[in-house]
GROMACS .gro file of C-alpha atoms in nm:
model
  341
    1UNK     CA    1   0.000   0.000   0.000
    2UNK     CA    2   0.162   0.324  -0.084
    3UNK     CA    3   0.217   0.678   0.100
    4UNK     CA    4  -0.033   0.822  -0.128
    5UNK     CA    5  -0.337   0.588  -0.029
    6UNK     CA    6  -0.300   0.620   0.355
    7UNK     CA    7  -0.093   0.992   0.311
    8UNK     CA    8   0.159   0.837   0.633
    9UNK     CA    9   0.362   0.601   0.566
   10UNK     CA   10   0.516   0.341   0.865
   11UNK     CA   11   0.852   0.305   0.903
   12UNK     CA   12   1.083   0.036   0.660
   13UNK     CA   13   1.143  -0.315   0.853
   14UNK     CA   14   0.855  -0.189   1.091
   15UNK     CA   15   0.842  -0.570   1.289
   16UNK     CA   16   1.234  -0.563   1.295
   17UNK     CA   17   1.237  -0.219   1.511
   18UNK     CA   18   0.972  -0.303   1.783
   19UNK     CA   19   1.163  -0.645   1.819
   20UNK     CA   20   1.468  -0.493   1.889
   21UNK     CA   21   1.356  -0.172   2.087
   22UNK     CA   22   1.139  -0.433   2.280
   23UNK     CA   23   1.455  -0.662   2.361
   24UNK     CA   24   1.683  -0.366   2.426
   25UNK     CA   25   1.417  -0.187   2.672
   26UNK     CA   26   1.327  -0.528   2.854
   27UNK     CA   27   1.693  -0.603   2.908
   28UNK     CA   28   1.787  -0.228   3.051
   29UNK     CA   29   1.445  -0.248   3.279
   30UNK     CA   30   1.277   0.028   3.111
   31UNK     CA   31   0.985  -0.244   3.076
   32UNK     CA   32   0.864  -0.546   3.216
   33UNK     CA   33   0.711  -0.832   3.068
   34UNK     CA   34   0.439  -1.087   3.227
   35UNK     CA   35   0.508  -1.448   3.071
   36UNK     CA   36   0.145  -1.590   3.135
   37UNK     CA   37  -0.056  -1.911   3.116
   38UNK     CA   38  -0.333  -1.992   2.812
   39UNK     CA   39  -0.600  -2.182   2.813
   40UNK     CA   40  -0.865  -2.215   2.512
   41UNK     CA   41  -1.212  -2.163   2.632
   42UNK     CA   42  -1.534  -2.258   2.355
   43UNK     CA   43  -1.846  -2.151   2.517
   44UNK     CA   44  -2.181  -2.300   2.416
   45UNK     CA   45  -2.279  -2.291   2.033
   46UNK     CA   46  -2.095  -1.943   2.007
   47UNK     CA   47  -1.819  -2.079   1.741
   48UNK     CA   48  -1.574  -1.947   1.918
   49UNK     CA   49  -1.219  -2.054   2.054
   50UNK     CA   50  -1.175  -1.755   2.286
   51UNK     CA   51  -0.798  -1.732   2.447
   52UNK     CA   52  -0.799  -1.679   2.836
   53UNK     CA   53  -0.479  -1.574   3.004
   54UNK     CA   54  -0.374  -1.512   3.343
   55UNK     CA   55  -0.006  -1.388   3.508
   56UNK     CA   56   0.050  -1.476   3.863
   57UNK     CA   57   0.314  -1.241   3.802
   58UNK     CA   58   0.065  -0.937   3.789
   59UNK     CA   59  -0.017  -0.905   4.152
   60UNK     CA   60   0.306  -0.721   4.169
   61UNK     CA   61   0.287  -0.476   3.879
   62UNK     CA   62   0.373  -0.151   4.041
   63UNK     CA   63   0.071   0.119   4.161
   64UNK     CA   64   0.111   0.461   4.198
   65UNK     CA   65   0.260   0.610   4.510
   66UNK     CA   66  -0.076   0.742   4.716
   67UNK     CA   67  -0.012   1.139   4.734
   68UNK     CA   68   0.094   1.229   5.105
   69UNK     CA   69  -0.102   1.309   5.381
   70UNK     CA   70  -0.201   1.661   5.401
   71UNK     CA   71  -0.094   1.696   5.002
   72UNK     CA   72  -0.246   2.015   4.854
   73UNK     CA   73  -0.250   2.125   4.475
   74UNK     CA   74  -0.358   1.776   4.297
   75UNK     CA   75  -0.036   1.578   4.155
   76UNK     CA   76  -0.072   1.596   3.741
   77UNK     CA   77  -0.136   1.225   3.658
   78UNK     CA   78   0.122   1.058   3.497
   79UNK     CA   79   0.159   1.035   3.096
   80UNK     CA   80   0.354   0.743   2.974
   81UNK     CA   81   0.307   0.931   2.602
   82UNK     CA   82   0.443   1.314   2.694
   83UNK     CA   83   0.764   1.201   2.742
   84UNK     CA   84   0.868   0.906   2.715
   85UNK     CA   85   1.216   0.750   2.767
   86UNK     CA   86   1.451   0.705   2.404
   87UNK     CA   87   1.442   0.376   2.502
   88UNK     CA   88   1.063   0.350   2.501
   89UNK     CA   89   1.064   0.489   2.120
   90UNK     CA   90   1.034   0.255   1.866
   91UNK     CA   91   0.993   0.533   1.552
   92UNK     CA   92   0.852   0.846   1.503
   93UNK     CA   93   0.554   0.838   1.251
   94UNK     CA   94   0.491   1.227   1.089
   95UNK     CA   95   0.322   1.440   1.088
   96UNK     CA   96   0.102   1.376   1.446
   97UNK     CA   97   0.214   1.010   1.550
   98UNK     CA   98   0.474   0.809   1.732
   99UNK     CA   99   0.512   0.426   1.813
  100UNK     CA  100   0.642   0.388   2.177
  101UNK     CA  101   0.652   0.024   2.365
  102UNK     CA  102   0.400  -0.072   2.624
  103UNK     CA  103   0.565  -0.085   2.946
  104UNK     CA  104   0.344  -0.351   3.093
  105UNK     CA  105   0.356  -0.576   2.832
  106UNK     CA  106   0.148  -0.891   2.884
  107UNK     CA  107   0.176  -0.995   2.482
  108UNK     CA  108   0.538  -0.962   2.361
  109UNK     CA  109   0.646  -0.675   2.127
  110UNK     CA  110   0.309  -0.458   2.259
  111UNK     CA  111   0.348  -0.099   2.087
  112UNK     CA  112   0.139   0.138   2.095
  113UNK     CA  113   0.051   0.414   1.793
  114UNK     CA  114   0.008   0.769   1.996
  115UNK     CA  115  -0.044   1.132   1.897
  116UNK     CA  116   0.220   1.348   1.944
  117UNK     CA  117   0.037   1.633   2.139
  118UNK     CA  118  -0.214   1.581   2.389
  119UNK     CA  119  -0.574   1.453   2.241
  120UNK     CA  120  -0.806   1.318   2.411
  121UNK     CA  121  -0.906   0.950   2.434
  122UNK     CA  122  -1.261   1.018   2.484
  123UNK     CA  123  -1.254   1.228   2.103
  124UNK     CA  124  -1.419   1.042   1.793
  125UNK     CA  125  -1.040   0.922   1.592
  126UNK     CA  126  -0.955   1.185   1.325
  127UNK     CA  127  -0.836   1.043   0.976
  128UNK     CA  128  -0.490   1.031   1.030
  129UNK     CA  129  -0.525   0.834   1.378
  130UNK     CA  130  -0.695   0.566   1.176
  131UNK     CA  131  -0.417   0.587   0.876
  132UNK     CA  132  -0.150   0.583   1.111
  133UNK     CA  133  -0.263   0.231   1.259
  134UNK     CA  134  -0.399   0.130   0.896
  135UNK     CA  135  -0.033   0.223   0.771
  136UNK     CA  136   0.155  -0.018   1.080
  137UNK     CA  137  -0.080  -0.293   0.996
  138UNK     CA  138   0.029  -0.270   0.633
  139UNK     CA  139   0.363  -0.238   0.754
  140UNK     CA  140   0.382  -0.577   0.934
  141UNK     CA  141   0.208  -0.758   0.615
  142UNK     CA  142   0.472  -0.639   0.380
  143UNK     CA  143   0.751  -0.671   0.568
  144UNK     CA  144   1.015  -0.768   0.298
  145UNK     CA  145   1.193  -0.995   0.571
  146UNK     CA  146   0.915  -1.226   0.682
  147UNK     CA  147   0.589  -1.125   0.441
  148UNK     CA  148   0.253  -1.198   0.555
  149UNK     CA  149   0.287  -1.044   0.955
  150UNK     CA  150  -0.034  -0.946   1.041
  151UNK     CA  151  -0.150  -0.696   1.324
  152UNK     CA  152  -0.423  -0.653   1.539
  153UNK     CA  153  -0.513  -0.300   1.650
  154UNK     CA  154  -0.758  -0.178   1.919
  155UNK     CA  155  -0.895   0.116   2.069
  156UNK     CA  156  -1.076   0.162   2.410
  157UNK     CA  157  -1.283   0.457   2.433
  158UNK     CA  158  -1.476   0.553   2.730
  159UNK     CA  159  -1.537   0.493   3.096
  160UNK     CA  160  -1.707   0.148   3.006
  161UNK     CA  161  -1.441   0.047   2.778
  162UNK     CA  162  -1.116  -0.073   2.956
  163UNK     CA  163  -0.917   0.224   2.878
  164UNK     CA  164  -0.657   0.375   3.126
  165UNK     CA  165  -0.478   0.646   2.966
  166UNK     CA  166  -0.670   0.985   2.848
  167UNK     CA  167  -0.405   1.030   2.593
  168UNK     CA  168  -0.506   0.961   2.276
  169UNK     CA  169  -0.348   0.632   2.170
  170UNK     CA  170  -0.432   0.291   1.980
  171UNK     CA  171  -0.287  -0.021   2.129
  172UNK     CA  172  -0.120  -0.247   1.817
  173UNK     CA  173  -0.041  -0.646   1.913
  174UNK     CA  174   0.197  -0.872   1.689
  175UNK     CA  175  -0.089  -1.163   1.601
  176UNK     CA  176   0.228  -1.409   1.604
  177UNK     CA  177   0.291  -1.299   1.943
  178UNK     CA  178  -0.062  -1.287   2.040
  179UNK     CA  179  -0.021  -1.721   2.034
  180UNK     CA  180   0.257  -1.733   2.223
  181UNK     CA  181   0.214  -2.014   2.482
  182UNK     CA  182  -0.059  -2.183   2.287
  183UNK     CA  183   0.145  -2.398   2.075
  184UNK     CA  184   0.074  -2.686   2.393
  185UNK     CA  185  -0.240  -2.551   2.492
  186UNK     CA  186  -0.548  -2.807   2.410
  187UNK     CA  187  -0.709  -2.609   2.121
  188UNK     CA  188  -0.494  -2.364   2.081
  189UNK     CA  189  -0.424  -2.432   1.680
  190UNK     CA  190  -0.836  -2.343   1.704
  191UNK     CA  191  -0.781  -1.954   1.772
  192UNK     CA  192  -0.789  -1.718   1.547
  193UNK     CA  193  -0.872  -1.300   1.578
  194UNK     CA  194  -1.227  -1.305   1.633
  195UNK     CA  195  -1.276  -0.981   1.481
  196UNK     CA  196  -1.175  -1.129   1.117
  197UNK     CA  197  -1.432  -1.422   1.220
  198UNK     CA  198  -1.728  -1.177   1.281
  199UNK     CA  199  -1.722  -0.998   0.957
  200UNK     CA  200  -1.647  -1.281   0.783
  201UNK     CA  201  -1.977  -1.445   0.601
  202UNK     CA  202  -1.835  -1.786   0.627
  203UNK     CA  203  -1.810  -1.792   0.972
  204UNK     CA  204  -2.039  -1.944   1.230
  205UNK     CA  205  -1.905  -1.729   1.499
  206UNK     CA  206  -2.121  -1.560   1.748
  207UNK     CA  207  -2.100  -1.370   2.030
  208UNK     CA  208  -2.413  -1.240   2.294
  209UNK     CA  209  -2.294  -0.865   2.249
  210UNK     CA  210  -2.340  -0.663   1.915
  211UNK     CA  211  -2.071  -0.534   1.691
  212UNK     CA  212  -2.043  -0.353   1.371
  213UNK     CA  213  -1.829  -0.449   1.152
  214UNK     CA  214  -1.715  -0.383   0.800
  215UNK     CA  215  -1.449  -0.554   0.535
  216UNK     CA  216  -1.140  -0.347   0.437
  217UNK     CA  217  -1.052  -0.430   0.041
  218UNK     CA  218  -0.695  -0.370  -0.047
  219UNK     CA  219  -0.591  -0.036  -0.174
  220UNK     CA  220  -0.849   0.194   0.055
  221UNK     CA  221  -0.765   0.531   0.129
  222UNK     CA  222  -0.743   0.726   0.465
  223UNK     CA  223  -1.083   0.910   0.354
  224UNK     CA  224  -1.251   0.567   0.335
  225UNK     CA  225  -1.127   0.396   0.625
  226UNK     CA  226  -1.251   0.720   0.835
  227UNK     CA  227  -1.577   0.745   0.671
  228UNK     CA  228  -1.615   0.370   0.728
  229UNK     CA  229  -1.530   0.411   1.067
  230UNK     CA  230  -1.736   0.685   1.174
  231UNK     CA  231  -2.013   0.514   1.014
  232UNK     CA  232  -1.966   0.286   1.262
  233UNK     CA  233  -1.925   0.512   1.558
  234UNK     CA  234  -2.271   0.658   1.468
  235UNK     CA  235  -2.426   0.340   1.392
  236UNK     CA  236  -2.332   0.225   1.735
  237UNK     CA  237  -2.437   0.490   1.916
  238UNK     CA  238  -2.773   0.432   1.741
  239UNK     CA  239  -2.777   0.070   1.913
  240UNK     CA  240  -2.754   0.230   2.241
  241UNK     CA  241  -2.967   0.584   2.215
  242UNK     CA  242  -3.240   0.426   1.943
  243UNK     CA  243  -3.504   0.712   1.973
  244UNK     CA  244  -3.290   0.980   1.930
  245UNK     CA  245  -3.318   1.143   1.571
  246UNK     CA  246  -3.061   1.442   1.578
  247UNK     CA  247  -2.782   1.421   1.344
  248UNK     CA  248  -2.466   1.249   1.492
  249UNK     CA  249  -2.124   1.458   1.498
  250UNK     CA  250  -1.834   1.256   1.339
  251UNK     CA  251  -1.615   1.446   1.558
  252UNK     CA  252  -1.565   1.607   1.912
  253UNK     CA  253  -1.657   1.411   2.217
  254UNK     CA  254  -1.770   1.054   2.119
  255UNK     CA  255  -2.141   1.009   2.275
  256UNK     CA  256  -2.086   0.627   2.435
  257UNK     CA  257  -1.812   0.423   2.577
  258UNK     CA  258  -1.696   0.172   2.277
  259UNK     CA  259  -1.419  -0.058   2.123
  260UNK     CA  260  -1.259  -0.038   1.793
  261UNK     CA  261  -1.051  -0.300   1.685
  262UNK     CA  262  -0.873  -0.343   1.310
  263UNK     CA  263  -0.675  -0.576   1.128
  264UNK     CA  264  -0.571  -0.555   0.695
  265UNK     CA  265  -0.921  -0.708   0.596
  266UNK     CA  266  -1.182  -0.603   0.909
  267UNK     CA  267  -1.272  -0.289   1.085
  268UNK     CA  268  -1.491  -0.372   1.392
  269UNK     CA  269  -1.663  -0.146   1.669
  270UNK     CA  270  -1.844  -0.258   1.967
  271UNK     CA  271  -2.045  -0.039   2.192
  272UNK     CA  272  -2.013  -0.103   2.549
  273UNK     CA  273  -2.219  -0.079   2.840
  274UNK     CA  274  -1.979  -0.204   3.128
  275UNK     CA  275  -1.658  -0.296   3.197
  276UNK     CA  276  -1.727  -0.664   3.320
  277UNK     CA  277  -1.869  -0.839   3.512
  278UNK     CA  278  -1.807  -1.064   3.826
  279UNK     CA  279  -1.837  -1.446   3.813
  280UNK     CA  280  -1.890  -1.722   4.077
  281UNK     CA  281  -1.601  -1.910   4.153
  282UNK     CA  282  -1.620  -2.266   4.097
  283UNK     CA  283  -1.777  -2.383   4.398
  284UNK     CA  284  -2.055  -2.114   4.317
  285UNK     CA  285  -2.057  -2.008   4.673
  286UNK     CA  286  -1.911  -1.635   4.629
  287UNK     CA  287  -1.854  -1.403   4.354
  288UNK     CA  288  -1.528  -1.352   4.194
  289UNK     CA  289  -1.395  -1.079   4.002
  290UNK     CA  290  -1.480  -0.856   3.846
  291UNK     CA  291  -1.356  -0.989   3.474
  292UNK     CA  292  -1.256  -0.645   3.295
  293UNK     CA  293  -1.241  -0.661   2.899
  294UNK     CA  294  -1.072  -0.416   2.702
  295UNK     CA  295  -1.064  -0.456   2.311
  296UNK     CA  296  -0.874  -0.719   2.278
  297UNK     CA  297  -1.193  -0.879   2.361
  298UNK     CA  298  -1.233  -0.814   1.961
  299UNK     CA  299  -0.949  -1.043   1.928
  300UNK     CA  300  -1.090  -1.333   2.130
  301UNK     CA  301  -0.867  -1.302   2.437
  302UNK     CA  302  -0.912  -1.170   2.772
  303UNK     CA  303  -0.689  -1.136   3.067
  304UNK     CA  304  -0.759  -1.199   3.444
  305UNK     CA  305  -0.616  -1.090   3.724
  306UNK     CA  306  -0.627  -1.346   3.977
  307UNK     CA  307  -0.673  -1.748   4.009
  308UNK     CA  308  -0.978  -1.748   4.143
  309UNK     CA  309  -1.135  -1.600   3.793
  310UNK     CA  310  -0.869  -1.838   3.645
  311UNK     CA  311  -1.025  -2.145   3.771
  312UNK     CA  312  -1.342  -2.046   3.771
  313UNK     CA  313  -1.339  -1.955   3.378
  314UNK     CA  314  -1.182  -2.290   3.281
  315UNK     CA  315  -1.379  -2.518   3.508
  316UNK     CA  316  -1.685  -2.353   3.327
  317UNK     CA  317  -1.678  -2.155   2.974
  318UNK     CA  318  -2.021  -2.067   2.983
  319UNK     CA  319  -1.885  -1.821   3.271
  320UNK     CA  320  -1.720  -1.608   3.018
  321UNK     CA  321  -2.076  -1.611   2.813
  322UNK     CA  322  -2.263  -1.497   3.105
  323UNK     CA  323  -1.969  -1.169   3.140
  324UNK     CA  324  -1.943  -1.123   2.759
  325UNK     CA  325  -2.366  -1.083   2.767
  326UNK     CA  326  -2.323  -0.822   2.981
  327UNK     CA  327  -2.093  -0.557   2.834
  328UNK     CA  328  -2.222  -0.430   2.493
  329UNK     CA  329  -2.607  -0.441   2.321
  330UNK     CA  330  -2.768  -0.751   2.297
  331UNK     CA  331  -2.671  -0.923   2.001
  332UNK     CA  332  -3.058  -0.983   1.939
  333UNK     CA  333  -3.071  -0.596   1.949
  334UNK     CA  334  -2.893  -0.525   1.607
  335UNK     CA  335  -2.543  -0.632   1.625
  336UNK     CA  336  -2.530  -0.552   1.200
  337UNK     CA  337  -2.226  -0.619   0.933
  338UNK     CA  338  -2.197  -0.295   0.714
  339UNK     CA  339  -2.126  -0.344   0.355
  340UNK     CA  340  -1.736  -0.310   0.234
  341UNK     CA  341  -1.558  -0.040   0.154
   0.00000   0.00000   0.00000
């Protein structure tokens, strides 16, 4: 895909940079990764191999130092984007972008695509935020070293969403790296990004939550990956505010909490209601949780934080239905597949 489709193009050897910034920074400290444990969950008739993953490791991530007693002026929050360390930098991306390293990482060679300046997270994307990422994914497919990479990319937008940060950024995962670990999983050779599944018309896949979702043909331009995505946007806050007629800004303050998630052939958007949800652990005598999804749920994987969810999950997939049913629409509400670009 050239410069003049997208109008930004990603760096040369894209996948060879974040492997070696992400080896360099992980060897000085400057990040930390959390090996975990996979397991294959397929719920009910939903079609679905959905990767579960858990880190023991993550009850010691490091939490912000409480401000001390008798504090005054609030402390700024902290902005992993404003300045980041060299080592965090994997390239600059002109004019408004540039990929830095997740310093958490749970999937190996997590970057992250953010703006230069200060936007905010809550703001419908602009056309170059959704080139930029469109440009990376292209970047990893045509890599001239190991052709045929692919990316997943996702976006969490609003309280409801998973997100953390109120910088603008979207989160961009390696999908080789994404099955690390499942090579001896039972099913594991089963998962696939669940995204592609959805908008595929093949597919049998299902999920109890709706999402919008649209094919990507080779060659489209920034203009009609942005129109296709705020078509989205407004279609999904249709789902949630259905009797309200007024014409829908495709810009400024987004109106709901939602997910975006892309990869070279799907664009998908899922309006969300809630976070999570908690669970009963497997005895059933207490509640566990709560299971938090970000967009990754988009990819078929989710991450919990402790064993008790762990066990729980795996002793009993039709858990994870019963929290997935819970944080968009119902699918029997609308969930839709827009035409291609």
């Amino acid at each position: 895909m050239s410069e003049d489709m997208l109008g930004i193009r990603a760096p040369a050897k894209l996948p060879n940079l974040v492997k070696a910034a992400f080896e360099k920074a992980r060897a000085a400290g400057d990040l930390t990764y959390y090996p975990t444990q996979a397991a294959i969950l397929k719920p009910g008739r939903s079609g679905i191999a959905f990767q579960l993953r858990f880190s023991p490791a993550l009850a010691s991530k490091p939490k912000p130092a409480p401000p001390p007693p008798g504090a005054g002026e609030k402390k700024k929050p902290f902005n992993p984007f404003e300045n980041p360390l060299a080592s965090m930098i994997v390239a600059q991306l002109p004019p408004n972008h540039v990929l830095v390293l997740n310093k958490f990482a749970i999937v190996p060679e997590h970057f992250i695509l953010a703006t230069r300046t200060m936007k905010p997270q809550t703001h419908v994307l602009e056309a170059d935020d959704i080139a930029a990422a469109y440009a990376c994914i292209w970047a990893y497919h045509e890599d001239a070293d190991e052709a045929g990479q692919e990316l997943f990319a996702f976006f969490n937008s609003g309280p409801h969403s998973g997100a953390s940060q109120p910088h603008r950024h979207i989160q961009l995962l390696p999908v080789a790296q994404m099955r690390v670990g499942l090579e001896d999983t039972d099913g594991g050779s089963d998962w696939s990004v669940m995204a592609d599944a959805l908008s595929s018309s093949r597919s049998d896949a299902e999920v109890p939550f709706a999402v919008l979702t649209d094919r990507i043909a080779s060659g489209a331009t920034a203009e009609q990956l942005h129109t296709a995505y705020v078509r989205l946007y407004k279609d999904a806050v249709r789902l949630l505010h259905p009797d309200e007629n007024e014409d829908l800004a495709g810009e400024g303050e987004a109106r709901i909490s939602y997910n975006l998630a892309m990869t070279r052939t799907t664009m998908a958007l899922c309006p969300r209601v809630a976070e999570g949800a908690t669970i009963p652990n497997k005895s059933g005598e207490e509640e566990v949780g709560p299971v938090a999804l970000n967009g990754t749920v988009l990819g078929g994987t989710a991450l919990v934080k402790n064993e008790a969810e762990w066990d729980a999950l795996r002793e009993d997939p039709e858990k994870l239905l019963g929290v997935l049913s819970k944080i968009g629409v119902p699918s029997t509400k609308g969930s839709a597949t827009v035409s291609n670009l």
